[in-house]
Structures are given as C-alpha cells and as structure tokens.
Amino acid sequence: MSEVVTYQREGAVGVITVNYPPVNALGHAVRSGLLAALEQGQQDAEAKALLLVCEGRTFIAGADIREFGKPMQEPGLPSVVETFERSDKPIIAAIHGTALGGGLEMALGCHYRVALDSAKVGLPEVKLGLLPGAGGTQRLPRLAGAQVSLDMITSGNFVSADEALQNGIVDAVESGSDVKAVGLAFARKVIDEGKPVRRVRDLNDKVDAEKGSDIFDQYRAGLQKKARGLFSPFKCVDAVEAAFQLPFADGMKRERELFMECMESPQRAGLVHAFFAEREVSKVPGLAKDTPVRDVNSVGIIGAGTMGGGIAMNFANVGIPVRLLEVKQEALDKGLAIIRRNYENTARKGRITQAQVEERMALIQPTLSYDDFADVDLVIEAVFENMGVKKDIFGTLDKVCKPGAILASNTSTLDIDEIASATRRPQDVVGMHFFSPANVMKLLENVCGSQTADDVKATVMAVAKRIKKVGVLVGNCYGFVGNRMLHQRGAEATKLVNEGASPQQVDKVLTDLGFPMGQFAMSDLAGIDVGYRIREERRKAGEDVPASWMDKLAEEGRLGQKTQAGVYLYEEGSRKPVVDPKVDALIAEFRKEQGIEPREISDQEILERCMYVMINEGAKILEEGIAARALDVDIVWIYGYGFPAYRGGPMFWADQVGVKEIYDTVKRFHDTLGGDQWKPAALLERLASEGKTFGSL
Ligand code: 3HC
C-alpha cells in the first residue's frame, strides 16, 4: 500500500484517504496509490460504499504540475478517473478546501459529491495554458450544461460550494469542518437508501438538450478580445463543444488530442514557469525563512495623488487603518474624493457593498500634520520624484516616527541609500515601489538599501502578501529592476521613432507580442511629465541625456491621458489612443531640427531593439545581483508591466528565443548603433558561449 493513499474501513464504508502535502496533487505515487486503494475497497466484502477524502488543507488541487513536460508515468489520470467511475460500488467524494483541475475531475469520476460549505471547485487548467485533460470537459457539461462549463473552463475561475450545488456539480453541501464525518454520513445515506451507482458519463440529458446550440461560436467570438493571443481558451471551447457533438468515449478522445496540443505549446511552458516563479519570489535567497517580522497594524501615507490614493486603498481593503497626509487641504479633499469615486465604481459593478465602501473610507483618515505619524508602524512616502523633497520628508519622519517604524519610499527610480541618509535610522528605510494603478497592479517591488535590516526586508515581503500583492525583493540602483529595463526600452523606442518608425508602429509590435499596451500608450497612461521630469533631473545631475521629441510633447503640455493628449489623443472619458497628425508633424519637425533623414524600419528591427535591449539590461541586473534570480525579473515584468504571462517573462522568453541569438544581435547593435545599452552584458556573453540559459543559473 502506498504511503500517500491509504484504505481503511469504517463500518460499511471503505475510506480511501489521500495524504500528499501540501495540496494532494495527483503525482505518480498518488495516482497509483488511488488505484491500489480502490482495488482493496472492491475486494473488501464488508464495504458497501467507498469514500474518497483528503487529509490536510485541501481536497486534491489538481495534477502535479511539476510532472508537466516530463514523460508521463502510467497510470495516467484519465484512466484512474475512469476506473473509479466503472466501480460497481458507489463512490462518494467528500470535498474540502479546493477541488481543482484533476482533483475536480477525480470527484466527477465518483458517483456522488458532497462538499463543505467553505469549499470551492474549479478547472483552472486554462491558467496554465491547458484544458482539463482527465474528462473534465466531457463530464462537467453533463452535470452543469454548456454555459456554466464554458464559463468555468475558459476562465479557470473557482465557484463556491453553494454555486456548485445550484449547478449540479455537487449533490450536497454541509456546514462544519470535519470533512470525513460529512463524507461518512453521506456514504451511509447512500447505503441505507440503496442509491445506485450514478456514472456522470451516462447522464446525457443536458448535452442532448443543447446539441447544435450556437453558444460555442458566440463564446469563441467573445474570447477574441478577452483571450487575445492565448491558445488554450479556444481549445477549451472546442473540447466542451465535443461533449455536445460526440458520444462520451469519442469526446474523451477529442479532449485528449486537444489537451496534448496545449501541453506541447510554448504557452503552457511559459504559464507553468510563471506559476512556480510567482511562488518562488517569496523565498528570498539569503533571507532566512524564520526572519522575524515587525507588526504592521497602521500605516501613514504621504501624498494623496494617484499613487498615494491607490496605495491607501490597498491597506484599507484588508482592514489596515491609514493616515493619509497632504500639505494642503484642497489636495487632501481631492485625493479622498477620487478614492471614494473608485470605491463607488467598484460597488456599482457589484464587487463590494455600499457598507464596505463606507468601512474602507472610514479606515482612511486624512491629516495635514506629520504629528499624526507619531505611532504608525509603517510610513510610505508617495510624492513626486525629487530627491530634495524626499530627503526633507525623510528628515521629518526621522524626527516624528516612533523607533522601529518602517520608513518606505515609493520612489520608482531614486537612490534608497541617499534617501536613507536623511535619517539616523537607515536600517529602517526601504523602497516599496507600487505600480500604477496601485490599487490594481499586483506587483510590489521592494527595494533594499545597503543598510536595510533583514527584519525590515522580511516585513515588507509579508506586507505584500497581506495586501494581496506579489512582492519581489530587489537591490538598489537607478530604476531598480522594472524601470531600469523599461527606461532602456523607452529610450530605444523613442530612438526608433527618431529614425523613422511611427509611435503606433512601435506600439503595435509590442501589443502583437502580447503586451496590453505599447511603450507610448503606456507613457500616456503614466503621464509624459513623469519621464520628462526624470530626464530633467538626470540632465541637472550632469548626465548626457539626448533631446527627444517626447520632451517637446511635455513642453507643449501634452502630458498624456490626463490632458487628453500626449503621444495620442483621447476623447473625453475614453482611454482609447487615437493617432494625432499633429504628433506626426511634431516628430517630423524634430527630425528636421536634428538633421535626421527618416528611413523605413521593419517590425523585426523594432522587436529586437525594444526587447533585446531589455534582456541585455536584465542580464546586467542579474550579474550585479540587483535581482537574485531570472525568475524575479520575470515576475516584475509580468505583474508590473503586463508582460504576457504565457511567454513566461522577459528572461524566460529570452531562453526560448535563444540566448546565443540574442547575444549575437546585441553585439551587432553595439557595433552598428553604439551606446552603453548595447554593450553585451558579461553574463549574456558567458551564457551564450557556454550554450546555457538564464533558467540554468
Ligand atoms: N502541483 C504541484 N504543486 C502544486 C500544485 C500542483 N497542482 N498546486 C500547488 N502546488 C504547490 C505550490 O507550488 C506551493 O509549493 P511551495 O510551497 O513549494 O511553493 C504549494 O503547493 C502551496 O501552493 P500555494 O502557495 O499556491 O498555496 P495556496 O494555499 O495559496 O493555494 C491552491 C493553493 C489554490 C491549490 C493553489 O496552489 C493553486 O491554484 N494551485 C494550482 C491548481 C491547479 O492549477 N490545478 C490544475 C492543475 S492542471 C491539471 O489538473 C491537469 C488535469 O486536467 C489533467
């Protein structure tokens, strides 16, 4: 008998228990253990019904994702599910936690399902670039019909036990926390009432009723926008449709073919990388797991602008009180009004109640006085990018804040050590770089200064989790990980336009790669003045930052979406960029001033210059130790800048393109275009010459 699946009889019920921490994933040992335990149950003459139940925090949470991409070891999951379904003794699945993917498919292979009211079920395979591959696309429609199945399978979203009951996915929902007791009670009822073995494969009413429905084409049309660039959601629709067109056994074959297509797609590899990378980033190399964390039960935020307001919302959303500081009452009122408007919009969409709006607003206390920060646990400064202003603020914080308070800056580029030098407690100073819109974007780039204490590092990573962000701990340098790479891309994109490309051509290459918006649409969103101010600061500091047509936009007051004009035009209330001939004229004038003869630029050149310059910078970031691992860079880009997760992040993508190919091209650009940004990173050169990848580091 396997150690991870056991068989034991309780009265007339044979209990099959899975115990494979952390989430009872269906690895090889579990699959073979399930078959062995089932066999025992079949042979146990005293067992009149069988119960499938799990130990630990959850029911089976799916196939073992770590086995993907490796040769499959028998028995495969579809045949395990089928063997359970074929059993002549009724099998009941008792669900707690989350029954996901192959886990829900196992439960669908059982003859009855009972769930705790706290449980959730779902088929999230699509989030890994897959479709349910153990009968989920054929069995779920037989219980829940086309609409619910398409919704669940193409979104991967979980549904609550109650919804699962309403949709026919489970047969009963019980309160309480003892899932085994609930399962045993249900199994005894099955025995006492002589309930039959009820195989989902034989329930054809729902699929017969919707045969020939046009819902599938409607669904595909809807996905064109929602699932732009993605492969597997469309395959999910094909697989579900097969349940309505083919007999069960043929539908299963079709599901398998489509599943294998997804399994072999590079998108699956990218999404699985992103899944594990998201979990790895919280395990910071060099920071012991048991590093103590400081209490954070109250937060002070300086600046009630777009950033400060968004940051405040993150804390209020999870019940942490915030003091929001501005220098002028007017700015404070304006900031609070915007926060309220954001919450009311969310309430209008039905995502929170009006009572929650009021609760959250009550947690955000406005103030004009630093004295109100005397006893907060964490302060986050979110004023504009100016070192002098920030140092003044940190000097003040040093005077008013209690010992041990964490003093954080939301700076997106500036030197954390210099900011910390304005205090007598540099060990308590850290960067907490949120991404705009701060209440939406999931990334929190936590930046360590050279003296930041370990418990401060651990605390800001824990805070990220608490406010439902993905925290990545990075080192201190200009722009840190994300903006340092972005600025290289931005500069290159601007140069491409200098040389002859149009902003919309550059943006299209990036959106075709899968970014939600291009470089210039993004500048408009962030505000053209942000980049302008950064360039001006660098010029003041004596750096050689060449003039650009983007400066002209800023000087003309075209600041982006907020002024309805930037690189593009925006109609009142719309975020859709519209090409503006005036900008073409401004660019043409700039080229003339600079004596540039525009040339035709290919999409391939745009792709290589925009992306490879980032990869080269990413390699420098890795060799300097600013990011500990390539996967940290990937997560910064996926969650901070909308890098398509199905490409796994920039460094994973670079591995797929080929490190050698990138190195050769970077070197060629260095020879032809010049510039430090094209000087091949030593790490890139080494990996290319050794035939290695960033993933191998
Ligand atoms: N396989 C292998 N490992 C898994 C796993 C899986 N299916 N699901 C989670 N894990 C691991 C995580 O990597 C993590 O490992 P770590 O501690 O070493 O970092 C650990 O389990 C705990 O996971 P989380 O940190 O995510 O814990 P949470 O409690 O926040 O979330 C969860 C639990 C909701 C189960 C979440 O982990 C999750 O969504 N998992 C993925 C579920 C999924 O996608 N299932 C479908 C798989 S594909 C499939 O089933 C194919 C089939 O149709 C043939």
mmCIF file of N, CA and C and ligand atoms in Angstrom, residues 20-27 57-68 77-78 98-105 122-128 130-136 158 255-256 259 263 275-276 278-280 282-283 465, ligand 1:
data_model
loop_
_atom_site.group_PDB
_atom_site.id
_atom_site.type_symbol
_atom_site.label_atom_id
_atom_site.label_comp_id
_atom_site.label_asym_id
_atom_site.label_seq_id
_atom_site.Cartn_x
_atom_site.Cartn_y
_atom_site.Cartn_z
ATOM 1 N N TYR A 20 -0.982 13.784 0.737
ATOM 2 C CA TYR A 20 0.220 14.122 -0.018
ATOM 3 C C TYR A 20 0.395 15.640 0.021
ATOM 4 N N PRO A 21 0.963 16.140 1.128
ATOM 5 C CA PRO A 21 1.099 17.590 1.291
ATOM 6 C C PRO A 21 1.968 18.190 0.167
ATOM 7 N N PRO A 22 1.849 19.486 -0.138
ATOM 8 C CA PRO A 22 0.948 20.405 0.553
ATOM 9 C C PRO A 22 -0.495 20.406 0.037
ATOM 10 N N VAL A 23 -0.711 19.993 -1.231
ATOM 11 C CA VAL A 23 -2.060 20.199 -1.781
ATOM 12 C C VAL A 23 -2.655 18.921 -2.393
ATOM 13 N N ASN A 24 -2.088 17.756 -2.012
ATOM 14 C CA ASN A 24 -2.601 16.478 -2.510
ATOM 15 C C ASN A 24 -2.639 16.394 -4.030
ATOM 16 N N ALA A 25 -1.609 16.998 -4.665
ATOM 17 C CA ALA A 25 -1.553 16.958 -6.135
ATOM 18 C C ALA A 25 -1.412 15.509 -6.602
ATOM 19 N N LEU A 26 -1.911 15.262 -7.818
ATOM 20 C CA LEU A 26 -2.005 13.893 -8.335
ATOM 21 C C LEU A 26 -0.702 13.441 -8.990
ATOM 22 N N GLY A 27 0.354 13.422 -8.210
ATOM 23 C CA GLY A 27 1.622 12.895 -8.708
ATOM 24 C C GLY A 27 1.508 11.397 -8.936
ATOM 25 N N ARG A 57 -4.911 20.502 4.134
ATOM 26 C CA ARG A 57 -5.661 21.737 3.942
ATOM 27 C C ARG A 57 -6.684 21.693 2.828
ATOM 28 N N THR A 58 -6.600 20.682 1.955
ATOM 29 C CA THR A 58 -7.476 20.721 0.779
ATOM 30 C C THR A 58 -7.732 19.349 0.172
ATOM 31 N N PHE A 59 -8.819 19.249 -0.543
ATOM 32 C CA PHE A 59 -9.047 18.111 -1.442
ATOM 33 C C PHE A 59 -7.964 18.200 -2.529
ATOM 34 N N ILE A 60 -7.896 17.244 -3.412
ATOM 35 C CA ILE A 60 -6.874 17.224 -4.465
ATOM 36 C C ILE A 60 -6.936 18.523 -5.283
ATOM 37 N N ALA A 61 -5.791 19.216 -5.367
ATOM 38 C CA ALA A 61 -5.783 20.525 -6.059
ATOM 39 C C ALA A 61 -5.321 20.407 -7.500
ATOM 40 N N GLY A 62 -5.302 19.187 -8.041
ATOM 41 C CA GLY A 62 -5.005 19.067 -9.467
ATOM 42 C C GLY A 62 -3.899 18.082 -9.761
ATOM 43 N N ALA A 63 -3.606 17.984 -11.062
ATOM 44 C CA ALA A 63 -2.468 17.176 -11.479
ATOM 45 C C ALA A 63 -1.217 17.777 -10.834
ATOM 46 N N ASP A 64 -0.137 16.981 -10.774
ATOM 47 C CA ASP A 64 1.106 17.512 -10.214
ATOM 48 C C ASP A 64 1.822 18.288 -11.314
ATOM 49 N N ILE A 65 1.780 19.607 -11.169
ATOM 50 C CA ILE A 65 2.287 20.469 -12.243
ATOM 51 C C ILE A 65 3.788 20.241 -12.467
ATOM 52 N N ARG A 66 4.468 19.769 -11.417
ATOM 53 C CA ARG A 66 5.916 19.542 -11.571
ATOM 54 C C ARG A 66 6.219 18.415 -12.559
ATOM 55 N N GLU A 67 5.232 17.577 -12.850
ATOM 56 C CA GLU A 67 5.469 16.467 -13.784
ATOM 57 C C GLU A 67 5.286 16.885 -15.239
ATOM 58 N N PHE A 68 4.743 18.099 -15.467
ATOM 59 C CA PHE A 68 4.488 18.515 -16.852
ATOM 60 C C PHE A 68 5.805 18.642 -17.608
ATOM 61 N N LEU A 77 -3.889 9.892 -15.506
ATOM 62 C CA LEU A 77 -5.050 10.326 -14.725
ATOM 63 C C LEU A 77 -6.394 9.950 -15.363
ATOM 64 N N PRO A 78 -6.551 10.105 -16.683
ATOM 65 C CA PRO A 78 -7.861 9.761 -17.248
ATOM 66 C C PRO A 78 -8.266 8.322 -16.925
ATOM 67 N N THR A 98 -10.045 23.192 -1.783
ATOM 68 C CA THR A 98 -10.302 23.439 -3.199
ATOM 69 C C THR A 98 -10.136 22.148 -4.000
ATOM 70 N N ALA A 99 -11.187 21.748 -4.705
ATOM 71 C CA ALA A 99 -11.076 20.610 -5.638
ATOM 72 C C ALA A 99 -10.827 21.232 -6.995
ATOM 73 N N LEU A 100 -9.582 21.118 -7.466
ATOM 74 C CA LEU A 100 -9.216 21.866 -8.675
ATOM 75 C C LEU A 100 -8.676 20.937 -9.757
ATOM 76 N N GLY A 101 -8.911 21.315 -10.996
ATOM 77 C CA GLY A 101 -8.327 20.606 -12.120
ATOM 78 C C GLY A 101 -8.570 19.109 -12.007
ATOM 79 N N GLY A 102 -7.459 18.342 -12.105
ATOM 80 C CA GLY A 102 -7.566 16.892 -11.990
ATOM 81 C C GLY A 102 -8.245 16.461 -10.699
ATOM 82 N N GLY A 103 -8.209 17.311 -9.683
ATOM 83 C CA GLY A 103 -8.886 16.994 -8.411
ATOM 84 C C GLY A 103 -10.392 16.991 -8.594
ATOM 85 N N LEU A 104 -10.899 18.014 -9.272
ATOM 86 C CA LEU A 104 -12.341 18.031 -9.533
ATOM 87 C C LEU A 104 -12.697 16.912 -10.506
ATOM 88 N N GLU A 105 -11.795 16.652 -11.440
ATOM 89 C CA GLU A 105 -12.067 15.570 -12.398
ATOM 90 C C GLU A 105 -12.154 14.218 -11.682
ATOM 91 N N GLY A 122 -13.090 24.102 -9.120
ATOM 92 C CA GLY A 122 -12.764 24.813 -10.352
ATOM 93 C C GLY A 122 -11.908 23.964 -11.273
ATOM 94 N N LEU A 123 -11.848 24.401 -12.523
ATOM 95 C CA LEU A 123 -10.981 23.752 -13.511
ATOM 96 C C LEU A 123 -10.024 24.829 -14.039
ATOM 97 N N PRO A 124 -8.958 25.115 -13.272
ATOM 98 C CA PRO A 124 -8.077 26.249 -13.624
ATOM 99 C C PRO A 124 -7.003 25.920 -14.652
ATOM 100 N N GLU A 125 -7.110 24.776 -15.339
ATOM 101 C CA GLU A 125 -6.054 24.379 -16.279
ATOM 102 C C GLU A 125 -5.721 25.471 -17.284
ATOM 103 N N VAL A 126 -6.750 26.228 -17.712
ATOM 104 C CA VAL A 126 -6.531 27.255 -18.743
ATOM 105 C C VAL A 126 -5.481 28.265 -18.284
ATOM 106 N N LYS A 127 -5.386 28.466 -16.962
ATOM 107 C CA LYS A 127 -4.402 29.434 -16.454
ATOM 108 C C LYS A 127 -2.979 28.908 -16.613
ATOM 109 N N LEU A 128 -2.871 27.625 -16.869
ATOM 110 C CA LEU A 128 -1.554 27.030 -17.114
ATOM 111 C C LEU A 128 -1.387 26.708 -18.600
ATOM 112 N N LEU A 130 -3.523 25.093 -20.453
ATOM 113 C CA LEU A 130 -4.027 23.749 -20.733
ATOM 114 C C LEU A 130 -5.545 23.742 -20.791
ATOM 115 N N LEU A 131 -6.101 22.542 -20.959
ATOM 116 C CA LEU A 131 -7.527 22.345 -20.736
ATOM 117 C C LEU A 131 -7.643 21.121 -19.841
ATOM 118 N N PRO A 132 -8.801 20.949 -19.183
ATOM 119 C CA PRO A 132 -8.939 19.784 -18.307
ATOM 120 C C PRO A 132 -8.733 18.518 -19.141
ATOM 121 N N GLY A 133 -7.815 17.677 -18.728
ATOM 122 C CA GLY A 133 -7.416 16.561 -19.583
ATOM 123 C C GLY A 133 -7.756 15.205 -18.998
ATOM 124 N N ALA A 134 -8.605 15.163 -17.997
ATOM 125 C CA ALA A 134 -8.999 13.862 -17.437
ATOM 126 C C ALA A 134 -10.526 13.779 -17.385
ATOM 127 N N GLY A 135 -11.125 14.250 -18.485
ATOM 128 C CA GLY A 135 -12.580 14.096 -18.618
ATOM 129 C C GLY A 135 -13.387 15.301 -18.169
ATOM 130 N N GLY A 136 -12.721 16.323 -17.650
ATOM 131 C CA GLY A 136 -13.460 17.491 -17.145
ATOM 132 C C GLY A 136 -14.327 18.152 -18.199
ATOM 133 N N PHE A 158 -12.794 29.760 -9.848
ATOM 134 C CA PHE A 158 -13.403 28.795 -8.921
ATOM 135 C C PHE A 158 -14.852 29.183 -8.666
ATOM 136 N N GLU A 255 -10.880 15.250 -26.384
ATOM 137 C CA GLU A 255 -10.297 16.026 -25.274
ATOM 138 C C GLU A 255 -8.799 15.734 -25.164
ATOM 139 N N ARG A 256 -8.433 14.472 -25.265
ATOM 140 C CA ARG A 256 -7.014 14.086 -25.139
ATOM 141 C C ARG A 256 -6.160 14.735 -26.229
ATOM 142 N N PHE A 259 -5.844 18.352 -25.476
ATOM 143 C CA PHE A 259 -5.014 18.504 -24.280
ATOM 144 C C PHE A 259 -3.533 18.400 -24.667
ATOM 145 N N MET A 263 -0.511 20.930 -24.159
ATOM 146 C CA MET A 263 0.643 20.523 -23.355
ATOM 147 C C MET A 263 1.941 20.821 -24.092
ATOM 148 N N PHE A 275 3.710 30.319 -12.967
ATOM 149 C CA PHE A 275 3.049 29.791 -11.764
ATOM 150 C C PHE A 275 4.080 29.525 -10.667
ATOM 151 N N PHE A 276 5.135 28.809 -11.008
ATOM 152 C CA PHE A 276 6.134 28.488 -9.978
ATOM 153 C C PHE A 276 6.973 29.719 -9.602
ATOM 154 N N GLU A 278 6.040 32.765 -9.467
ATOM 155 C CA GLU A 278 5.259 33.602 -8.542
ATOM 156 C C GLU A 278 5.397 33.089 -7.107
ATOM 157 N N ARG A 279 5.515 31.783 -6.963
ATOM 158 C CA ARG A 279 5.656 31.217 -5.618
ATOM 159 C C ARG A 279 7.098 31.278 -5.129
ATOM 160 N N GLU A 280 8.046 31.179 -6.047
ATOM 161 C CA GLU A 280 9.461 31.219 -5.659
ATOM 162 C C GLU A 280 9.901 32.603 -5.192
ATOM 163 N N SER A 282 8.788 34.657 -3.268
ATOM 164 C CA SER A 282 8.645 34.965 -1.838
ATOM 165 C C SER A 282 9.739 34.275 -1.012
ATOM 166 N N LYS A 283 10.451 33.329 -1.631
ATOM 167 C CA LYS A 283 11.544 32.663 -0.898
ATOM 168 C C LYS A 283 12.849 33.353 -1.296
ATOM 169 N N LYS A 465 2.163 40.287 0.777
ATOM 170 C CA LYS A 465 1.199 39.171 0.804
ATOM 171 C C LYS A 465 -0.108 39.608 1.430
HETATM 172 N N1 3HC B 1 1.077 20.597 -8.495
HETATM 173 C C1 3HC B 1 2.249 20.719 -7.836
HETATM 174 N N2 3HC B 1 2.465 21.616 -6.855
HETATM 175 C C2 3HC B 1 1.454 22.434 -6.532
HETATM 176 C C3 3HC B 1 0.198 22.376 -7.164
HETATM 177 C C4 3HC B 1 0.027 21.394 -8.197
HETATM 178 N N3 3HC B 1 -1.131 21.250 -8.838
HETATM 179 N N4 3HC B 1 -0.606 23.302 -6.634
HETATM 180 C C5 3HC B 1 0.104 23.921 -5.690
HETATM 181 N N5 3HC B 1 1.351 23.399 -5.622
HETATM 182 C C6 3HC B 1 2.409 23.768 -4.683
HETATM 183 C C7 3HC B 1 2.889 25.194 -4.873
HETATM 184 O O1 3HC B 1 3.901 25.267 -5.843
HETATM 185 C C8 3HC B 1 3.396 25.528 -3.488
HETATM 186 O O2 3HC B 1 4.647 24.915 -3.361
HETATM 187 P P1 3HC B 1 5.779 25.594 -2.444
HETATM 188 O O3 3HC B 1 5.204 25.663 -1.064
HETATM 189 O O4 3HC B 1 6.945 24.689 -2.604
HETATM 190 O O5 3HC B 1 5.999 26.957 -3.045
HETATM 191 C C9 3HC B 1 2.431 24.768 -2.569
HETATM 192 O O6 3HC B 1 1.843 23.751 -3.393
HETATM 193 C C10 3HC B 1 1.331 25.607 -1.988
HETATM 194 O O7 3HC B 1 0.692 26.340 -3.034
HETATM 195 P P2 3HC B 1 0.282 27.878 -2.853
HETATM 196 O O8 3HC B 1 1.414 28.639 -2.297
HETATM 197 O O9 3HC B 1 -0.291 28.305 -4.161
HETATM 198 O O10 3HC B 1 -0.844 27.763 -1.733
HETATM 199 P P3 3HC B 1 -2.249 28.456 -1.620
HETATM 200 O O11 3HC B 1 -2.865 27.899 -0.404
HETATM 201 O O12 3HC B 1 -2.111 29.923 -1.791
HETATM 202 O O13 3HC B 1 -3.100 27.951 -2.892
HETATM 203 C C11 3HC B 1 -4.027 26.372 -4.422
HETATM 204 C C12 3HC B 1 -3.435 26.614 -3.024
HETATM 205 C C13 3HC B 1 -5.341 27.141 -4.570
HETATM 206 C C14 3HC B 1 -4.243 24.909 -4.578
HETATM 207 C C15 3HC B 1 -3.026 26.907 -5.482
HETATM 208 O O14 3HC B 1 -1.759 26.366 -5.219
HETATM 209 C C16 3HC B 1 -3.366 26.561 -6.903
HETATM 210 O O15 3HC B 1 -4.165 27.238 -7.512
HETATM 211 N N6 3HC B 1 -2.727 25.506 -7.442
HETATM 212 C C17 3HC B 1 -2.871 25.146 -8.820
HETATM 213 C C18 3HC B 1 -4.135 24.388 -9.066
HETATM 214 C C19 3HC B 1 -4.209 23.979 -10.492
HETATM 215 O O16 3HC B 1 -3.899 24.717 -11.400
HETATM 216 N N7 3HC B 1 -4.655 22.749 -10.723
HETATM 217 C C20 3HC B 1 -4.789 22.244 -12.052
HETATM 218 C C21 3HC B 1 -3.536 21.550 -12.429
HETATM 219 S S1 3HC B 1 -3.552 21.042 -14.116
HETATM 220 C C22 3HC B 1 -4.472 19.625 -14.126
HETATM 221 O O17 3HC B 1 -5.054 19.266 -13.135
HETATM 222 C C23 3HC B 1 -4.484 18.867 -15.418
HETATM 223 C C24 3HC B 1 -5.549 17.835 -15.455
HETATM 224 O O18 3HC B 1 -6.719 18.345 -16.017
HETATM 225 C C25 3HC B 1 -5.140 16.644 -16.251
#
